[in-house]
Short mmCIF file of C-alpha atoms in Angstrom, two decimals:
data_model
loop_
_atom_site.label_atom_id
_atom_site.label_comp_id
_atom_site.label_asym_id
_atom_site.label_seq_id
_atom_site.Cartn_x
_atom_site.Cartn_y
_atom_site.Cartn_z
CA UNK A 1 -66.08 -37.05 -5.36
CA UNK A 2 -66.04 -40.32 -6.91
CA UNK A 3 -63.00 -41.37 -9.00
CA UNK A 4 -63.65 -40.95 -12.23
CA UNK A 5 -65.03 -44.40 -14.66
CA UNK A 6 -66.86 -45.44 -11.21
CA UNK A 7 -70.23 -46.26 -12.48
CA UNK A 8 -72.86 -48.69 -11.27
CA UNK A 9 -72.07 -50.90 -13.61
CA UNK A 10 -68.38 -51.34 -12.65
CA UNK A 11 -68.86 -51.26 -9.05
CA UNK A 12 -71.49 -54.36 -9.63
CA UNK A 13 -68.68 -56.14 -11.36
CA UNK A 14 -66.31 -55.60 -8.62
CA UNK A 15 -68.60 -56.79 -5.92
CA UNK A 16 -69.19 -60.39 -8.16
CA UNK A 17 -65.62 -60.38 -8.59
CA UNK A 18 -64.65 -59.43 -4.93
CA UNK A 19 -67.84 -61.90 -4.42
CA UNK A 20 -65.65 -64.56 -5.61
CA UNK A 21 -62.89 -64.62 -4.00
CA UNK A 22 -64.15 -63.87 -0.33
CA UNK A 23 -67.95 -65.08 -0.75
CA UNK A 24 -70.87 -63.48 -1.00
CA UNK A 25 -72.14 -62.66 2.22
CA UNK A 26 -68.51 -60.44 2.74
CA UNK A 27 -69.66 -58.57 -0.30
CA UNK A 28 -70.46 -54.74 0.91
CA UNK A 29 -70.34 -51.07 -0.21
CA UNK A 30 -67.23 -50.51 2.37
CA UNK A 31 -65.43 -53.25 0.62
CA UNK A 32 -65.71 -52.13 -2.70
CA UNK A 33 -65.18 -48.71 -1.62
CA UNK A 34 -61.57 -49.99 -0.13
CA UNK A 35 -60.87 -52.05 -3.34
CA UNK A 36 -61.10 -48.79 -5.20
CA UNK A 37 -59.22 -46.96 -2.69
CA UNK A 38 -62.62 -44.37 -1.78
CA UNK A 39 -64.49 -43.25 0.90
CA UNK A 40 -67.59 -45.25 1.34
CA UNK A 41 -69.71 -42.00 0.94
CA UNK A 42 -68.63 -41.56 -2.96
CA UNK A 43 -70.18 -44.89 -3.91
CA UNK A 44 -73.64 -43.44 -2.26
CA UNK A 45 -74.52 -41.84 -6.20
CA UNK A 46 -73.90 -45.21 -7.75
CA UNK A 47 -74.94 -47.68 -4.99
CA UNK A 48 -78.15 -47.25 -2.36
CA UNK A 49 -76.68 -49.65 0.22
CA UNK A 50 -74.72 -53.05 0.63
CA UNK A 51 -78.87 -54.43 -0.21
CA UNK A 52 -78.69 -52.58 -3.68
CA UNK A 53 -75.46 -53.50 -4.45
CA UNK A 54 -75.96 -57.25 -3.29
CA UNK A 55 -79.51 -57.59 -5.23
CA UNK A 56 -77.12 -55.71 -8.56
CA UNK A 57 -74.91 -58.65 -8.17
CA UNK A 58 -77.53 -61.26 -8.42
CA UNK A 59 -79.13 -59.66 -10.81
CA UNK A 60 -75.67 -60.22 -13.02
CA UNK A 61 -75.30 -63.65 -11.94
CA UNK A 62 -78.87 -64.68 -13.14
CA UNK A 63 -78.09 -62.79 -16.72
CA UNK A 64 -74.81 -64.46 -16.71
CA UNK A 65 -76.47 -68.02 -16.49
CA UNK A 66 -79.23 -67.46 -18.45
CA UNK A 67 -77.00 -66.21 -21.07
CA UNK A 68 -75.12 -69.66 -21.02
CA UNK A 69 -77.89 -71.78 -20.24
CA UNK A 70 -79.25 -70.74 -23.67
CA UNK A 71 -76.21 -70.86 -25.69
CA UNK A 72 -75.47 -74.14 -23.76
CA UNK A 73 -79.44 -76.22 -24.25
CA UNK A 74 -79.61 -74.59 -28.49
CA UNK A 75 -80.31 -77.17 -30.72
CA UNK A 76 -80.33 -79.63 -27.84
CA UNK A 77 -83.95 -81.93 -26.75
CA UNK A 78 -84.12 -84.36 -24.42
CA UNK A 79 -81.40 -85.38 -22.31
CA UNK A 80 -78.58 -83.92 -24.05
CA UNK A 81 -80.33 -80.19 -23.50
CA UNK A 82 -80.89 -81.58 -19.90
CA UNK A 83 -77.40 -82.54 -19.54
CA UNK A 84 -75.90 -79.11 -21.14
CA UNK A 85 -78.34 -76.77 -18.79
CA UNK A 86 -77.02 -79.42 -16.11
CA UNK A 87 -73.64 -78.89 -16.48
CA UNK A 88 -73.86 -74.89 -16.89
CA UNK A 89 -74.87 -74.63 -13.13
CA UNK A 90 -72.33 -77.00 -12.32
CA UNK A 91 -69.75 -74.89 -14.31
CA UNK A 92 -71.09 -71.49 -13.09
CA UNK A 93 -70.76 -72.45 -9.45
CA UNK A 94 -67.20 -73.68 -9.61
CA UNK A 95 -65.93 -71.12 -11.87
CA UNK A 96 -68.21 -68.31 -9.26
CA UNK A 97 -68.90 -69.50 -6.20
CA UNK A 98 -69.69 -65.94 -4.81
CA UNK A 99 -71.80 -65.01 -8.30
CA UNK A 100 -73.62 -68.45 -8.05
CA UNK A 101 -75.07 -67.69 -4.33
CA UNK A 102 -75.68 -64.24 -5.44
CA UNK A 103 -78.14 -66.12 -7.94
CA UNK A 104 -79.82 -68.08 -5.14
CA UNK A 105 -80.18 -64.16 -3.35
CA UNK A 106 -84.18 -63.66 -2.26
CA UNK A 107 -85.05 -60.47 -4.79
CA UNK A 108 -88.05 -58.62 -4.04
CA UNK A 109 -91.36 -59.62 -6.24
CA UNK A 110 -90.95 -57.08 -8.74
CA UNK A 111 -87.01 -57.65 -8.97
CA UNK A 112 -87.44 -61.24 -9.37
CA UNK A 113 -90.24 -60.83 -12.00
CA UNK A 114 -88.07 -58.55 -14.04
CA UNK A 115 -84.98 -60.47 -13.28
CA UNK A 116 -83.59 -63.08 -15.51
CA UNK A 117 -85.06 -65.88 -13.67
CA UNK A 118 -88.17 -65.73 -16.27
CA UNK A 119 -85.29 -67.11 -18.94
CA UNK A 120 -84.07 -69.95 -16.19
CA UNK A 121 -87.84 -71.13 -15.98
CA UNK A 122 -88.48 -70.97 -19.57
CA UNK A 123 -85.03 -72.76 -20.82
CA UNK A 124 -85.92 -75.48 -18.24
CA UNK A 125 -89.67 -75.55 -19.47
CA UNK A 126 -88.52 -75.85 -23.07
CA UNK A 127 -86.07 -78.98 -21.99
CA UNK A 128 -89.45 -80.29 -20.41
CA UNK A 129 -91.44 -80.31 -23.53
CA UNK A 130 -88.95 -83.03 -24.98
CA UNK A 131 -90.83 -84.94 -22.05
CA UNK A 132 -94.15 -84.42 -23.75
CA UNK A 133 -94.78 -83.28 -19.31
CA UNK A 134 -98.36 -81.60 -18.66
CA UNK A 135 -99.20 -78.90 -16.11
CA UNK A 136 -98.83 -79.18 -13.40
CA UNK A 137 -96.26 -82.19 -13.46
CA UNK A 138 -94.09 -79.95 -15.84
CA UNK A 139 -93.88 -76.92 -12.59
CA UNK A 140 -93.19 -79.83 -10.02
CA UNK A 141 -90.31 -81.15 -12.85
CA UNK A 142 -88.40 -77.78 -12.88
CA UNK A 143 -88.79 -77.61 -9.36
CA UNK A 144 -87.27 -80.85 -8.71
CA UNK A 145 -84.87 -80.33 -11.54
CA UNK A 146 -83.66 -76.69 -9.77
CA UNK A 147 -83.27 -78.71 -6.23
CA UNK A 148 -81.22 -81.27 -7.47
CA UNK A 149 -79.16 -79.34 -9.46
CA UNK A 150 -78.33 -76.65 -6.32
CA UNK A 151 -78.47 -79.64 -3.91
CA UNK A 152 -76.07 -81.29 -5.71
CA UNK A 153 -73.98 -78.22 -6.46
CA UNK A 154 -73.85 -76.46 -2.87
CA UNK A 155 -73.08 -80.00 -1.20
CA UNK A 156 -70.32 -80.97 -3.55
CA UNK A 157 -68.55 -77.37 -3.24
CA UNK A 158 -68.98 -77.36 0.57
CA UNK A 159 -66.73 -80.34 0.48
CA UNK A 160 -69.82 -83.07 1.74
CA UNK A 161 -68.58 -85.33 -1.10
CA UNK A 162 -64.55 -85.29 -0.97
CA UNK A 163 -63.98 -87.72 1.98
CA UNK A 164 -65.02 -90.93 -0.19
CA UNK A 165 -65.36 -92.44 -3.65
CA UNK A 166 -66.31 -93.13 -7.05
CA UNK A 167 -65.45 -89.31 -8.08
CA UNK A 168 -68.11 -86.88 -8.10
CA UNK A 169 -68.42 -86.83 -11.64
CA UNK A 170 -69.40 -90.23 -11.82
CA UNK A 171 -72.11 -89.47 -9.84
CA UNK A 172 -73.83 -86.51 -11.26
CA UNK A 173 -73.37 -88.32 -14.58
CA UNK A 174 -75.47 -91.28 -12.84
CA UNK A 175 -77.92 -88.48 -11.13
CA UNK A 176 -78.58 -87.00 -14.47
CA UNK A 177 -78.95 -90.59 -16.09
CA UNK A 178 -82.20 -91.09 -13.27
CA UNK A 179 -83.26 -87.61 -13.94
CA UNK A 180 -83.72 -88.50 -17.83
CA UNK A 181 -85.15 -92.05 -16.72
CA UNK A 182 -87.52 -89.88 -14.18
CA UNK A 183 -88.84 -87.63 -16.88
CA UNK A 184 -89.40 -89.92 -19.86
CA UNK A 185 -91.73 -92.51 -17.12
CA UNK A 186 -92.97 -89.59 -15.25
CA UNK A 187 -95.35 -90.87 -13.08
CA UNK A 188 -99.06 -90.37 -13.20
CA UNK A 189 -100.56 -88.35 -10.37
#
């Protein structure tokens, strides 16, 4: 038998925790079962499989950011609401590393559609109307605006940017300055 305040909801908070500190990928249903001191087999009525308890944890991740995305871009336009949804990846993935590449986690169609991602899209789409951006230049803009971001993000905390200078924060402040400049002279197609 399980102990007893196991839930699903717990256990998903372990693994983004335990997700943290040892990454992602080492996330399973035997680790959280040793963090709580179980047997694997009493996590079975909370948890499917490692897959179900993985997909739980980047389902949490995307609320998480969505959550502070939109407290973050509210009564923000142009590139001060591009700059505060900028800086709430950034924040997210240094604070939780293992949470942030939960959120990057390939969900099934109908996971993903029910999934906060919808909010990402839509906060980023509302930034974009400051932009006065048309379809379909306004789905290539969040697209581009969702690489950069990650690209940025997953090189600088894989170390690709420590060995030299100016400091890293000079340069996503001069990345987001040409993202602005991109944006307001999008170009014509």
């Amino acid at each position: 038998m399980a102990r007893a305040g196991l839930n699903t909801e717990r256990l998903t908070r372990a693994g983004a925790e335990l997700a943290d500190e040892v990454g992602f990928d080492q996330v399973t249903v035997s680790a959280i079962a040793r963090r709580f001191d179980v047997k694997v087999a009493s996590l079975y009525s909370h948890l499917k499989n490692s897959q179900d308890l993985r997909t739980r944890i980047a389902l949490l991740a995307l609320e998480e950011l969505a959550d502070r995305a939109a407290d973050a871009v509210a009564g923000r336009a142009g590139k001060d609401a591009l700059t505060a949804l900028a800086n709430v990846y950034r924040d997210y993935a240094r604070e939780h590393p293992g949470r942030y590449a939960a959120a990057q986690f390939r969900l099934d169609p109908q996971t993903a559609a029910a999934s906060a991602g919808g909010r990402h899209a839509r906060l980023t789409r509302a930034i974009l109307r400051g932009y006065d951006l048309t379809e379909p230049d306004q789905t290539h803009a969040v697209r581009l605006l969702g690489s950069v971001f990650h690209g940025y993000v997953s090189l600088e905390m894989g170390g690709g940017f420590s060995h030299s200078a100016p400091d890293t924060q000079e340069t996503w402040s001069r990345i987001l300055d040409a993202l602005d400049a991109l944006l307001r002279n999008w170009p014509e197609a």
